[in-house]
Short mmCIF file of C-alpha atoms and ligand atoms in Angstrom, two decimals:
data_model
loop_
_atom_site.label_atom_id
_atom_site.label_comp_id
_atom_site.label_asym_id
_atom_site.label_seq_id
_atom_site.Cartn_x
_atom_site.Cartn_y
_atom_site.Cartn_z
CA UNK A 210 -43.39 -91.49 2.36
CA UNK A 211 -46.92 -90.96 1.78
CA UNK A 212 -48.08 -88.92 5.35
CA UNK A 213 -51.30 -91.50 5.52
CA UNK A 214 -54.12 -90.97 6.55
CA UNK A 215 -53.37 -87.38 8.28
CA UNK A 216 -51.11 -84.50 7.47
CA UNK A 217 -48.96 -84.87 10.42
CA UNK A 218 -48.83 -81.31 10.85
CA UNK A 219 -52.24 -80.95 12.09
CA UNK A 220 -53.79 -82.86 15.48
CA UNK A 221 -57.79 -83.55 16.36
CA UNK A 222 -58.48 -80.98 19.17
CA UNK A 223 -62.47 -80.99 20.35
CA UNK A 224 -64.08 -82.04 16.85
CA UNK A 225 -61.37 -79.58 14.91
CA UNK A 226 -58.47 -80.90 13.34
CA UNK A 227 -55.72 -78.29 13.69
CA UNK A 228 -52.05 -77.16 13.56
CA UNK A 229 -50.70 -78.11 17.44
CA UNK A 230 -49.48 -74.93 19.56
CA UNK A 231 -46.92 -77.18 20.86
CA UNK A 232 -43.60 -77.02 19.82
CA UNK A 233 -42.83 -79.47 16.79
CA UNK A 234 -41.31 -83.13 17.51
CA UNK A 235 -39.55 -85.00 14.57
CA UNK A 236 -41.05 -88.16 14.23
CA UNK A 237 -37.63 -90.65 12.97
CA UNK A 238 -37.55 -93.60 10.78
CA UNK A 239 -35.46 -95.71 13.32
CA UNK A 240 -34.04 -98.15 11.43
CA UNK A 241 -32.26 -95.88 8.79
CA UNK A 242 -32.59 -92.00 10.77
CA UNK A 243 -34.84 -90.58 7.90
CA UNK A 244 -37.38 -87.85 9.31
CA UNK A 245 -40.76 -89.34 8.31
CA UNK A 246 -42.67 -86.43 9.82
CA UNK A 247 -42.55 -83.45 11.77
CA UNK A 248 -45.30 -83.07 14.50
CA UNK A 249 -46.74 -79.88 15.99
CA UNK A 250 -47.25 -80.66 19.61
CA UNK A 251 -50.50 -79.59 21.56
CA UNK A 252 -49.97 -76.60 23.75
CA UNK A 253 -52.04 -76.66 27.35
CA UNK A 254 -54.86 -74.72 26.23
CA UNK A 255 -55.48 -76.97 22.96
CA UNK A 256 -55.81 -79.77 26.17
CA UNK A 257 -58.01 -77.41 28.12
CA UNK A 258 -60.41 -77.16 24.54
CA UNK A 259 -60.34 -80.65 23.41
CA UNK A 260 -61.86 -81.00 27.09
CA UNK A 261 -64.45 -79.03 27.31
CA UNK A 262 -65.58 -79.80 23.88
CA UNK A 263 -65.23 -83.72 24.53
CA UNK A 264 -67.43 -82.74 27.77
CA UNK A 265 -70.08 -81.02 25.96
CA UNK A 266 -69.82 -84.08 23.18
CA UNK A 267 -70.57 -86.45 26.20
CA UNK A 268 -73.69 -85.34 26.94
CA UNK A 269 -74.87 -83.93 23.97
CA UNK A 270 -77.83 -86.02 23.64
CA UNK A 271 -76.98 -86.80 19.51
CA UNK A 272 -74.30 -89.38 21.55
CA UNK A 273 -75.51 -89.97 24.99
CA UNK A 274 -78.98 -91.08 24.31
CA UNK A 275 -77.84 -93.67 21.18
CA UNK A 276 -78.78 -97.04 22.67
CA UNK A 277 -76.15 -99.92 23.31
CA UNK A 278 -76.45 -101.52 19.84
CA UNK A 279 -75.94 -97.96 18.10
CA UNK A 280 -73.00 -96.78 20.25
CA UNK A 281 -71.96 -100.56 18.93
CA UNK A 282 -72.55 -100.14 15.43
CA UNK A 283 -70.29 -97.34 15.91
CA UNK A 284 -67.28 -99.53 17.22
CA UNK A 285 -68.00 -101.90 14.27
CA UNK A 286 -67.14 -99.31 11.65
CA UNK A 287 -64.04 -98.04 13.08
CA UNK A 288 -63.05 -102.18 13.44
CA UNK A 289 -64.26 -102.29 9.53
CA UNK A 290 -61.90 -98.83 8.81
CA UNK A 291 -58.82 -100.01 10.43
CA UNK A 292 -58.88 -103.70 8.77
CA UNK A 293 -59.68 -101.94 5.41
CA UNK A 294 -56.03 -99.59 5.90
CA UNK A 295 -54.57 -102.50 7.36
CA UNK A 296 -51.08 -102.42 6.06
CA UNK A 297 -50.81 -98.60 5.80
CA UNK A 298 -51.60 -98.22 9.52
CA UNK A 299 -48.97 -101.26 9.69
CA UNK A 300 -46.13 -99.43 7.20
CA UNK A 301 -46.78 -96.40 9.16
CA UNK A 302 -46.25 -97.78 12.93
CA UNK A 303 -43.28 -99.78 11.13
CA UNK A 304 -41.61 -96.55 9.95
CA UNK A 305 -42.70 -94.84 13.49
CA UNK A 306 -41.42 -97.38 16.08
CA UNK A 307 -39.23 -99.86 14.24
CA UNK A 308 -40.90 -103.05 14.79
CA UNK A 309 -41.10 -105.57 12.14
CA UNK A 310 -44.01 -105.62 9.53
CA UNK A 311 -45.03 -108.64 10.89
CA UNK A 312 -45.73 -107.29 14.56
CA UNK A 313 -47.29 -104.03 13.04
CA UNK A 314 -49.45 -106.20 10.99
CA UNK A 315 -50.13 -108.46 14.34
CA UNK A 316 -51.05 -104.73 16.39
CA UNK A 317 -53.34 -103.35 13.93
CA UNK A 318 -55.16 -106.95 13.60
CA UNK A 319 -55.55 -106.89 17.17
CA UNK A 320 -56.66 -102.87 17.37
CA UNK A 321 -59.66 -104.05 15.33
CA UNK A 322 -60.55 -106.61 17.02
CA UNK A 323 -60.69 -104.24 20.14
CA UNK A 324 -63.04 -102.21 18.79
CA UNK A 325 -64.86 -105.74 17.02
CA UNK A 326 -65.05 -107.03 21.06
CA UNK A 327 -65.75 -104.02 22.58
CA UNK A 328 -68.81 -103.50 20.14
CA UNK A 329 -69.89 -107.05 20.98
CA UNK A 330 -69.21 -106.53 24.72
CA UNK A 331 -71.56 -104.21 24.34
CA UNK A 332 -74.24 -105.10 22.89
CA UNK A 333 -74.56 -108.14 25.22
CA UNK A 334 -73.42 -105.99 28.33
CA UNK A 335 -76.43 -106.41 30.96
CA UNK A 336 -77.18 -104.61 34.07
CA UNK A 337 -77.80 -105.60 38.15
CA UNK A 338 -80.99 -105.84 40.00
CA UNK A 339 -79.46 -105.99 43.67
CA UNK A 340 -82.17 -108.03 46.09
CA UNK A 341 -84.26 -105.72 48.11
CA UNK A 342 -84.64 -105.64 51.44
CA UNK A 343 -88.01 -102.94 51.18
CA UNK A 344 -90.90 -102.50 49.40
CA UNK A 345 -88.65 -101.03 46.80
CA UNK A 346 -86.90 -102.07 43.68
CA UNK A 347 -83.42 -101.87 43.72
CA UNK A 348 -81.56 -100.35 40.23
CA UNK A 349 -77.53 -100.65 39.72
CA UNK A 350 -77.47 -98.77 36.79
CA UNK A 351 -74.04 -97.28 34.82
CA UNK A 352 -73.45 -94.12 33.58
CA UNK A 353 -70.59 -93.25 31.24
CA UNK A 354 -67.25 -90.90 33.96
CA UNK A 355 -67.42 -87.96 30.84
CA UNK A 356 -64.16 -87.06 29.78
CA UNK A 357 -61.08 -90.02 29.76
CA UNK A 358 -57.48 -89.10 29.51
CA UNK A 359 -55.85 -91.88 28.21
CA UNK A 360 -51.58 -91.64 28.42
CA UNK A 361 -49.84 -94.48 26.39
CA UNK A 362 -46.43 -95.42 25.79
CA UNK A 363 -44.17 -95.71 22.22
CA UNK A 364 -43.61 -99.57 22.45
CA UNK A 365 -47.06 -100.62 20.41
CA UNK A 366 -49.06 -97.70 20.02
CA UNK A 367 -51.79 -98.46 18.05
CA UNK A 368 -52.92 -101.43 20.20
CA UNK A 369 -52.84 -100.01 23.18
CA UNK A 370 -54.71 -97.03 22.24
CA UNK A 371 -57.23 -99.36 21.05
CA UNK A 372 -57.32 -101.06 24.15
CA UNK A 373 -58.51 -97.59 25.90
CA UNK A 374 -60.26 -95.76 22.98
CA UNK A 375 -62.07 -98.89 22.35
CA UNK A 376 -63.92 -99.39 26.03
CA UNK A 377 -63.95 -95.81 27.06
CA UNK A 378 -66.35 -95.07 23.91
CA UNK A 379 -68.51 -98.03 24.71
CA UNK A 380 -68.66 -97.10 28.13
CA UNK A 381 -70.38 -93.62 26.87
CA UNK A 382 -66.96 -91.58 27.30
CA UNK A 383 -64.91 -88.86 25.46
CA UNK A 384 -61.54 -89.55 25.24
CA UNK A 385 -58.07 -87.15 25.44
CA UNK A 386 -55.32 -89.35 24.25
CA UNK A 387 -51.62 -88.64 24.80
CA UNK A 388 -49.67 -90.96 22.44
CA UNK A 389 -45.94 -90.91 23.48
CA UNK A 390 -43.79 -87.77 21.77
CA UNK A 391 -42.11 -89.92 19.27
CA UNK A 392 -44.31 -92.09 17.68
CA UNK A 393 -47.76 -90.22 17.79
CA UNK A 394 -48.50 -91.10 13.83
CA UNK A 395 -50.53 -94.17 13.60
CA UNK A 396 -52.87 -92.16 16.69
CA UNK A 397 -53.27 -89.44 14.79
CA UNK A 398 -54.32 -91.46 12.16
CA UNK A 399 -56.53 -94.01 14.02
CA UNK A 400 -58.82 -91.13 15.16
CA UNK A 401 -58.80 -89.73 11.18
CA UNK A 402 -59.99 -93.29 10.51
CA UNK A 403 -62.46 -93.13 13.74
CA UNK A 404 -63.87 -90.27 13.24
CA UNK A 405 -64.44 -90.96 9.45
CA UNK A 406 -66.20 -94.01 10.73
CA UNK A 407 -69.02 -91.84 12.44
CA UNK A 408 -67.12 -91.07 15.74
CA UNK A 409 -68.42 -87.63 16.76
CA UNK A 410 -64.90 -85.83 16.50
CA UNK A 411 -65.09 -84.06 19.80
CA UNK A 412 -65.35 -87.45 21.62
CA UNK A 413 -61.59 -88.26 20.29
CA UNK A 414 -59.19 -86.23 20.77
CA UNK A 415 -55.53 -86.96 20.08
CA UNK A 416 -52.60 -84.29 21.83
CA UNK A 417 -49.12 -85.51 21.24
CA UNK A 418 -46.79 -83.92 23.16
CA UNK A 419 -44.27 -83.97 26.04
CA UNK A 420 -45.50 -85.87 28.74
CA UNK A 421 -44.40 -83.70 31.86
CA UNK A 422 -46.22 -80.64 29.99
CA UNK A 423 -49.57 -82.59 27.62
CA UNK A 424 -50.42 -85.19 29.82
CA UNK A 425 -49.94 -83.14 33.08
CA UNK A 426 -52.48 -80.86 31.31
CA UNK A 427 -54.68 -83.96 30.94
CA UNK A 428 -54.25 -85.34 33.83
CA UNK A 429 -54.97 -82.03 35.99
CA UNK A 430 -57.85 -81.01 33.99
CA UNK A 431 -60.78 -80.38 35.80
CA UNK A 432 -62.96 -82.39 33.32
CA UNK A 433 -61.05 -85.41 32.95
CA UNK A 434 -62.86 -87.76 35.16
CA UNK A 435 -60.24 -91.06 34.87
CA UNK A 436 -57.15 -91.52 33.73
CA UNK A 437 -56.24 -94.32 31.94
CA UNK A 438 -52.21 -95.01 31.90
CA UNK A 439 -49.43 -97.53 30.33
CA UNK A 440 -46.12 -96.39 30.63
CA UNK A 441 -43.43 -96.81 32.66
CA UNK A 442 -43.66 -97.22 37.16
CA UNK A 443 -41.93 -93.62 37.55
CA UNK A 444 -44.32 -91.83 35.62
CA UNK A 445 -47.45 -94.49 37.08
CA UNK A 446 -46.40 -93.23 40.29
CA UNK A 447 -46.85 -89.23 39.26
CA UNK A 448 -50.02 -89.58 37.69
CA UNK A 449 -51.05 -91.91 40.83
CA UNK A 450 -50.42 -88.70 42.89
CA UNK A 451 -52.49 -86.30 40.57
CA UNK A 452 -55.37 -89.10 40.58
CA UNK A 453 -55.19 -89.24 44.47
CA UNK A 454 -55.27 -85.45 44.83
CA UNK A 455 -58.37 -85.09 42.54
CA UNK A 456 -59.79 -88.23 43.90
CA UNK A 457 -60.38 -90.30 40.09
CA UNK A 458 -60.04 -93.37 39.56
CA UNK A 459 -56.66 -94.15 37.82
CA UNK A 460 -55.52 -97.70 35.92
CA UNK A 461 -51.97 -98.38 35.10
CA UNK A 462 -50.16 -100.93 33.38
CA UNK A 463 -46.71 -100.77 34.14
CA UNK A 464 -43.52 -101.60 34.05
CA UNK A 465 -42.04 -105.53 34.26
CA UNK A 466 -39.08 -107.30 34.91
CA UNK A 467 -40.25 -110.81 34.55
CA UNK A 468 -39.91 -114.46 35.32
CA UNK A 469 -40.02 -117.12 32.59
CA UNK A 470 -39.45 -120.35 34.29
CA UNK A 471 -37.14 -123.18 32.57
CA UNK A 472 -38.16 -126.66 34.61
CA UNK A 473 -35.72 -130.05 34.65
CA UNK A 474 -38.35 -131.88 32.80
CA UNK A 475 -39.86 -129.08 30.42
CA UNK A 476 -39.90 -129.62 26.05
CA UNK A 477 -36.34 -128.18 25.39
CA UNK A 478 -37.28 -126.95 21.99
CA UNK A 479 -40.33 -126.00 22.88
CA UNK A 480 -39.02 -123.87 25.71
CA UNK A 481 -36.06 -122.66 23.83
CA UNK A 482 -38.48 -121.27 21.24
CA UNK A 483 -40.82 -119.42 23.60
CA UNK A 484 -37.99 -118.34 25.86
CA UNK A 485 -36.52 -116.38 22.60
CA UNK A 486 -40.28 -115.22 21.39
CA UNK A 487 -40.90 -113.86 25.50
CA UNK A 488 -37.49 -112.05 25.54
CA UNK A 489 -36.74 -111.03 22.15
CA UNK A 490 -40.02 -110.10 19.61
CA UNK A 491 -40.49 -106.74 19.40
CA UNK A 492 -36.56 -106.26 19.94
CA UNK A 493 -37.45 -106.47 23.61
CA UNK A 494 -39.16 -103.45 24.55
CA UNK A 495 -42.17 -105.00 25.73
CA UNK A 496 -43.09 -104.58 29.21
CA UNK A 497 -44.47 -107.97 29.63
CA UNK A 498 -40.71 -109.84 28.03
CA UNK A 499 -39.52 -112.65 29.77
CA UNK A 500 -36.04 -110.57 30.37
CA UNK A 501 -35.15 -113.09 33.62
CA UNK A 502 -34.80 -116.30 32.29
CA UNK A 503 -34.39 -119.37 35.04
CA UNK A 504 -32.51 -122.46 33.83
CA UNK A 505 -32.50 -125.35 36.82
CA UNK A 506 -28.82 -126.16 37.75
CA UNK A 507 -28.58 -128.86 36.57
CA UNK A 508 -29.22 -128.46 33.00
CA UNK A 509 -28.24 -125.14 33.08
CA UNK A 510 -24.84 -125.19 30.74
CA UNK A 511 -26.65 -126.78 28.27
CA UNK A 512 -30.03 -125.32 28.15
CA UNK A 513 -27.99 -121.72 28.50
CA UNK A 514 -25.99 -122.86 24.83
CA UNK A 515 -29.40 -123.63 23.61
CA UNK A 516 -30.11 -120.44 24.13
CA UNK A 517 -27.31 -118.56 23.50
CA UNK A 518 -27.58 -120.40 19.48
CA UNK A 519 -30.88 -119.21 18.59
CA UNK A 520 -30.47 -115.99 19.88
CA UNK A 521 -27.44 -115.57 17.70
CA UNK A 522 -29.25 -116.86 15.10
CA UNK A 523 -32.22 -114.07 14.63
CA UNK A 524 -31.53 -111.62 12.09
CA UNK A 525 -31.22 -108.29 13.12
CA UNK A 526 -32.20 -105.13 10.44
CA UNK A 527 -34.91 -102.81 9.14
CA UNK A 528 -38.78 -103.68 9.94
CA UNK A 529 -39.45 -104.25 6.29
CA UNK A 530 -36.90 -107.07 5.35
CA UNK A 531 -39.27 -109.75 6.03
CA UNK A 532 -36.09 -112.05 7.17
CA UNK A 533 -35.46 -109.62 10.51
CA UNK A 534 -36.31 -110.79 13.26
CA UNK A 535 -34.87 -108.00 15.61
CA UNK A 536 -35.66 -104.56 14.29
CA UNK A 537 -33.86 -101.34 15.61
CA UNK A 538 -34.54 -99.64 18.78
CA UNK A 539 -37.78 -97.32 18.50
CA UNK A 540 -35.58 -94.59 19.14
CA UNK A 541 -31.26 -94.14 18.78
CA UNK A 542 -31.95 -92.63 22.75
CA UNK A 543 -33.56 -95.43 23.68
CA UNK A 544 -30.68 -97.64 21.80
CA UNK A 545 -28.26 -96.11 23.55
CA UNK A 546 -29.88 -96.45 27.10
CA UNK A 547 -30.21 -100.21 26.85
CA UNK A 548 -26.28 -99.95 25.57
CA UNK A 549 -25.46 -98.30 28.70
CA UNK A 550 -27.03 -100.76 30.86
CA UNK A 551 -25.53 -103.64 29.03
CA UNK A 552 -22.37 -101.88 30.21
CA UNK A 553 -23.30 -101.62 33.57
CA UNK A 554 -23.90 -105.08 33.83
CA UNK A 555 -20.14 -105.59 32.75
CA UNK A 556 -19.18 -103.67 35.30
CA UNK A 557 -21.51 -105.65 38.02
CA UNK A 558 -19.34 -108.27 36.29
CA UNK A 559 -22.24 -109.74 34.08
CA UNK A 560 -20.79 -112.52 31.70
CA UNK A 561 -21.52 -111.57 27.79
CA UNK A 562 -22.74 -114.70 26.30
CA UNK A 563 -23.58 -113.14 23.15
CA UNK A 564 -24.37 -109.82 21.90
CA UNK A 565 -23.33 -106.93 24.08
CA UNK A 566 -22.17 -104.31 21.51
CA UNK A 567 -23.88 -102.00 19.26
CA UNK A 568 -23.13 -103.67 15.47
CA UNK A 569 -20.37 -102.60 13.48
CA UNK A 570 -21.96 -104.02 10.09
CA UNK A 571 -22.09 -101.85 7.26
CA UNK A 572 -25.96 -102.66 6.67
CA UNK A 573 -27.14 -101.54 10.26
CA UNK A 574 -25.10 -98.35 10.43
CA UNK A 575 -28.06 -95.99 10.07
CA UNK A 576 -30.29 -97.07 12.44
CA UNK A 577 -30.93 -97.77 16.32
CA UNK A 578 -29.83 -101.21 16.00
CA UNK A 579 -28.74 -103.72 19.24
CA UNK A 580 -28.47 -107.67 18.87
CA UNK A 581 -30.10 -109.97 20.84
CA UNK A 582 -28.10 -109.91 24.08
CA UNK A 583 -27.45 -112.70 26.98
CA UNK A 584 -25.74 -112.16 29.94
CA UNK A 585 -25.46 -114.63 32.97
CA UNK A 586 -22.88 -114.48 36.04
CA UNK A 587 -24.81 -111.78 38.19
CA UNK A 588 -26.40 -112.44 41.40
CA UNK A 589 -29.93 -111.94 41.60
CA UNK A 590 -30.13 -109.20 43.13
CA UNK A 591 -27.82 -107.22 41.00
CA UNK A 592 -29.34 -103.85 39.07
CA UNK A 593 -29.86 -105.61 36.07
CA UNK A 594 -31.64 -108.68 37.30
CA UNK A 595 -33.63 -106.28 38.74
CA UNK A 596 -34.31 -103.16 36.67
CA UNK A 597 -36.24 -103.05 33.60
CA UNK A 598 -34.22 -102.55 30.62
CA UNK A 599 -36.91 -102.52 27.57
CA UNK A 600 -34.34 -103.78 24.70
CA UNK A 601 -33.15 -107.42 23.99
CA UNK A 602 -31.02 -108.30 26.85
CA UNK A 603 -32.33 -111.48 29.02
CA UNK A 604 -30.72 -112.48 32.56
CA UNK A 605 -29.69 -116.49 32.96
CA UNK A 606 -30.11 -117.27 36.68
CA UNK A 607 -29.53 -120.85 37.87
CA UNK A 608 -31.60 -122.32 40.27
CA UNK A 609 -31.16 -124.85 43.25
CA UNK A 610 -35.58 -126.14 43.75
CA UNK A 611 -39.14 -124.89 43.21
CA UNK A 612 -38.43 -122.89 46.71
CA UNK A 613 -35.17 -121.14 45.70
CA UNK A 614 -36.96 -120.66 42.38
CA UNK A 615 -40.15 -118.84 43.97
CA UNK A 616 -37.76 -116.90 46.02
CA UNK A 617 -35.57 -115.31 43.15
CA UNK A 618 -38.59 -115.61 40.32
CA UNK A 619 -40.61 -113.19 43.28
CA UNK A 620 -37.48 -111.13 44.59
CA UNK A 621 -38.44 -107.81 42.24
CA UNK A 622 -40.66 -104.72 42.51
CA UNK A 623 -42.71 -106.08 39.56
CA UNK A 624 -45.08 -108.43 39.11
CA UNK A 625 -46.13 -108.52 35.26
CA UNK A 626 -46.43 -111.91 33.73
CA UNK A 627 -44.55 -115.40 34.00
CA UNK A 628 -43.78 -118.33 31.96
CA UNK A 629 -43.34 -121.78 33.48
CA UNK A 630 -41.82 -124.58 31.03
CA UNK A 631 -42.64 -127.81 32.20
CA UNK A 632 -44.21 -131.57 31.06
CA UNK A 633 -45.50 -131.59 34.79
CA UNK A 634 -49.04 -129.53 35.05
CA UNK A 635 -49.26 -129.96 38.59
CA UNK A 636 -46.24 -128.22 38.83
CA UNK A 637 -47.26 -125.60 36.82
CA UNK A 638 -50.36 -124.71 38.71
CA UNK A 639 -48.67 -125.22 41.63
CA UNK A 640 -45.93 -122.26 40.50
CA UNK A 641 -48.46 -120.55 38.32
CA UNK A 642 -49.68 -119.43 41.84
CA UNK A 643 -46.81 -119.16 44.01
CA UNK A 644 -45.53 -116.39 41.24
CA UNK A 645 -46.07 -112.85 42.06
CA UNK A 646 -47.56 -112.06 38.59
CA UNK A 647 -50.88 -110.49 36.89
CA UNK A 648 -50.50 -113.27 33.96
CA UNK A 649 -48.93 -116.46 33.93
CA UNK A 650 -48.19 -118.68 30.40
CA UNK A 651 -47.44 -122.31 31.29
CA UNK A 652 -45.58 -123.51 28.02
CA UNK A 653 -46.13 -120.72 26.55
CA UNK A 654 -45.44 -116.82 26.52
CA UNK A 655 -46.96 -113.41 25.55
CA UNK A 656 -50.16 -114.65 23.79
CA UNK A 657 -52.97 -112.22 24.38
CA UNK A 658 -56.53 -112.37 23.76
CA UNK A 659 -59.31 -109.30 24.07
CA UNK A 660 -61.17 -111.16 26.46
CA UNK A 661 -58.66 -112.24 28.97
CA UNK A 662 -57.87 -109.10 31.70
CA UNK A 663 -54.28 -108.19 31.78
CA UNK A 664 -53.04 -106.75 35.14
CA UNK A 665 -49.93 -106.19 36.83
CA UNK A 666 -49.31 -106.80 40.61
CA UNK A 667 -46.99 -104.76 42.58
CA UNK A 668 -45.02 -101.81 41.26
CA UNK A 669 -46.34 -103.49 37.75
CA UNK A 670 -49.79 -101.89 38.02
CA UNK A 671 -53.10 -101.04 39.25
CA UNK A 672 -56.58 -102.47 37.37
CA UNK A 673 -56.60 -104.23 35.00
CA UNK A 674 -57.57 -103.88 30.77
CA UNK A 675 -58.72 -105.46 28.23
CA UNK A 676 -62.23 -108.30 28.85
CA UNK A 677 -66.05 -107.29 29.32
CA UNK A 678 -64.81 -105.48 32.82
CA UNK A 679 -62.98 -102.55 31.50
CA UNK A 680 -66.02 -100.94 30.38
CA UNK A 681 -67.13 -100.84 33.43
CA UNK A 682 -63.46 -99.03 34.57
CA UNK A 683 -64.57 -96.55 32.17
CA UNK A 684 -68.57 -96.00 33.90
CA UNK A 685 -69.26 -94.66 37.62
CA UNK A 686 -72.22 -96.75 39.03
CA UNK A 687 -75.39 -95.81 40.11
CA UNK A 688 -77.98 -97.03 42.44
CA UNK A 689 -81.43 -95.93 41.72
CA UNK A 690 -84.86 -97.18 44.28
CA UNK A 691 -88.14 -97.45 42.75
CA UNK A 692 -90.77 -97.60 45.91
CA UNK A 693 -93.35 -100.15 45.47
CA UNK A 694 -94.86 -99.80 48.90
CA UNK A 695 -98.70 -98.07 48.22
CA UNK A 696 -98.16 -96.73 52.00
CA UNK A 697 -95.96 -93.64 53.17
CA UNK A 698 -93.68 -93.17 55.13
CA UNK A 699 -94.58 -94.06 58.64
CA UNK A 700 -91.51 -91.81 60.23
CA UNK A 701 -92.83 -88.62 60.25
CA UNK A 702 -95.99 -89.95 61.63
CA UNK A 703 -98.15 -87.87 59.63
P1 LIG B 208 -42.98 -93.21 29.93
O1 LIG B 208 -43.58 -93.96 31.36
O2 LIG B 208 -41.82 -92.13 29.76
O3 LIG B 208 -44.47 -92.66 28.91
C1 LIG B 208 -45.36 -93.46 29.06
C2 LIG B 208 -46.54 -92.28 28.49
O4 LIG B 208 -46.54 -91.29 29.58
C3 LIG B 208 -45.66 -91.45 27.35
O5 LIG B 208 -46.97 -90.75 26.34
C4 LIG B 208 -45.51 -90.59 27.87
O6 LIG B 208 -44.51 -88.90 26.94
C5 LIG B 208 -46.37 -89.72 29.12
N1 LIG B 208 -45.90 -89.44 29.86
C6 LIG B 208 -44.31 -89.29 30.57
N2 LIG B 208 -44.21 -88.36 32.24
C7 LIG B 208 -45.24 -87.53 32.57
C8 LIG B 208 -46.10 -87.12 33.13
N3 LIG B 208 -45.25 -86.55 33.66
N4 LIG B 208 -47.35 -86.69 33.11
C9 LIG B 208 -47.99 -87.27 31.86
N5 LIG B 208 -47.43 -88.02 30.88
C10 LIG B 208 -46.17 -88.43 31.06
O7 LIG B 208 -43.28 -95.05 29.34
P2 LIG B 208 -41.52 -95.39 28.22
O8 LIG B 208 -42.67 -94.45 26.90
O9 LIG B 208 -40.92 -95.35 27.92
O10 LIG B 208 -42.89 -96.60 28.02
C11 LIG B 208 -41.96 -98.03 28.18
C12 LIG B 208 -42.07 -98.50 29.86
O11 LIG B 208 -44.13 -98.44 29.24
C13 LIG B 208 -42.27 -99.29 30.13
O12 LIG B 208 -41.83 -99.48 31.10
C14 LIG B 208 -42.97 -100.85 30.07
O13 LIG B 208 -42.96 -101.61 30.63
C15 LIG B 208 -44.15 -99.59 29.98
N6 LIG B 208 -45.06 -100.40 29.22
C16 LIG B 208 -46.52 -101.30 30.05
C17 LIG B 208 -47.33 -101.77 29.76
C18 LIG B 208 -48.30 -102.94 30.59
O14 LIG B 208 -49.53 -103.22 29.57
N7 LIG B 208 -48.32 -103.31 31.92
C19 LIG B 208 -47.27 -102.56 28.07
C20 LIG B 208 -45.95 -101.10 27.45
C21 LIG B 208 -45.16 -100.59 27.73
P3 LIG B 208 -43.25 -88.86 26.73
O15 LIG B 208 -43.54 -89.31 24.97
O16 LIG B 208 -43.00 -87.43 26.36
O17 LIG B 208 -42.30 -89.42 27.47
#
């Protein structure tokens, strides 16, 4: 494989592409187990160098004094570069994460769209003149924080990286990005493209390596003034504690166990197609995966059978095969974790409606594959119904009426997303307001727009990504008072 477009033994540290001084880690294609690259992790001294260089670059007049439309132009050039290399980036991400090419092409397009959106948002973002209560003009201005630490997971790297880098740069900051240890290749490629497109290199460092070492060093670095995290709730708590000690802002996009709800009057074809997409696309490795599937008791068996038939028909295979719907899990370790969670579901008394065992087909033998799996027969408070599996595993749950449904759907520590399938828009809106979630889809699922804020409630997150306001999340607000009075302040009596 071509190590496009960056030699994997180099990482960008504070403007200098150099060998990571930390341990090496192998990037493995989970479709066949082949080692595609060996990446050298950063070490804490390189985190320090990147933070210092980033802080210097953020206040360099060549960057600091750029007008918004000039910074916007630079973001546009990054978008152009991503689009120009879209196919290579998609293939690189498919090889490193196992996702299908259809999925990685969409993620690459989303990353380019994110840079373009923040370019447009930056050009049109306006300040405020709050009404004055005296003889002065009051202005509220927004300034960069300086250095932002961005920490991202392995499931959709280029898109989740772009969602942090683009608004942070738009806001005028330097970024230290720590991609997941297993999937850093596309993040490194993105940095190379961004530098080539004109982003001052010290403004974007990519520091791969173990979260507990490199991520921790970023979070604790005194020059890092904001943390932007996407990942699991356990890590979110660790980073939230560090942010609290340091009194710096943190945004957290965390895990989920999202309900997807079929009402009695739903269009069954639409609901089945949307539910299968919602839980099984990306092989279930999606924070918003609709993993708790609520079916009305009166139509339970009919709907369950439709879902089982649909799931069983999904083709499992490598992400490079256009016929594949279910690629491998991103790593072998994660596949084994998913398999163990299904085994635990069996111990809890689950009935396996389809899937549930590692495939024994010869063509899948070398990859980290797991089939689409549907379970039922569990109480709503069973561990399998409460804990995020982050794999192609959905739990079917019956409900009796709307109150029972809302009680069950909200009985989770998470609150990320929800899907509602119904022909009655009144019911849809009523339910949408009663469900505790950051995003609710009605008669659709897993649709995103960079212009629409994305956030979780409860243990699913804090603060929002996306939308124009995200730029403000990477800035500090300052109030300016400009005196308009012609007399001195009378207080001293002079
Ligand atoms: P983790 O929380 O384990 O890891 C996420 C990132 O944090 C990785 O880069 C990881 O590094 C790093 N990290 C781990 N420990 C620390 C630490 N102590 N200090 C600093 N950084 C650390 O999550 P996963 O990688 O397992 O990702 C899956 C999770 O992400 C799921 O829970 C999923 O729901 C959630 N997610 C949420 C999304 C949202 O928008 N709400 C979107 C996508 C995923 P390392 O590589 O070493 O582990």
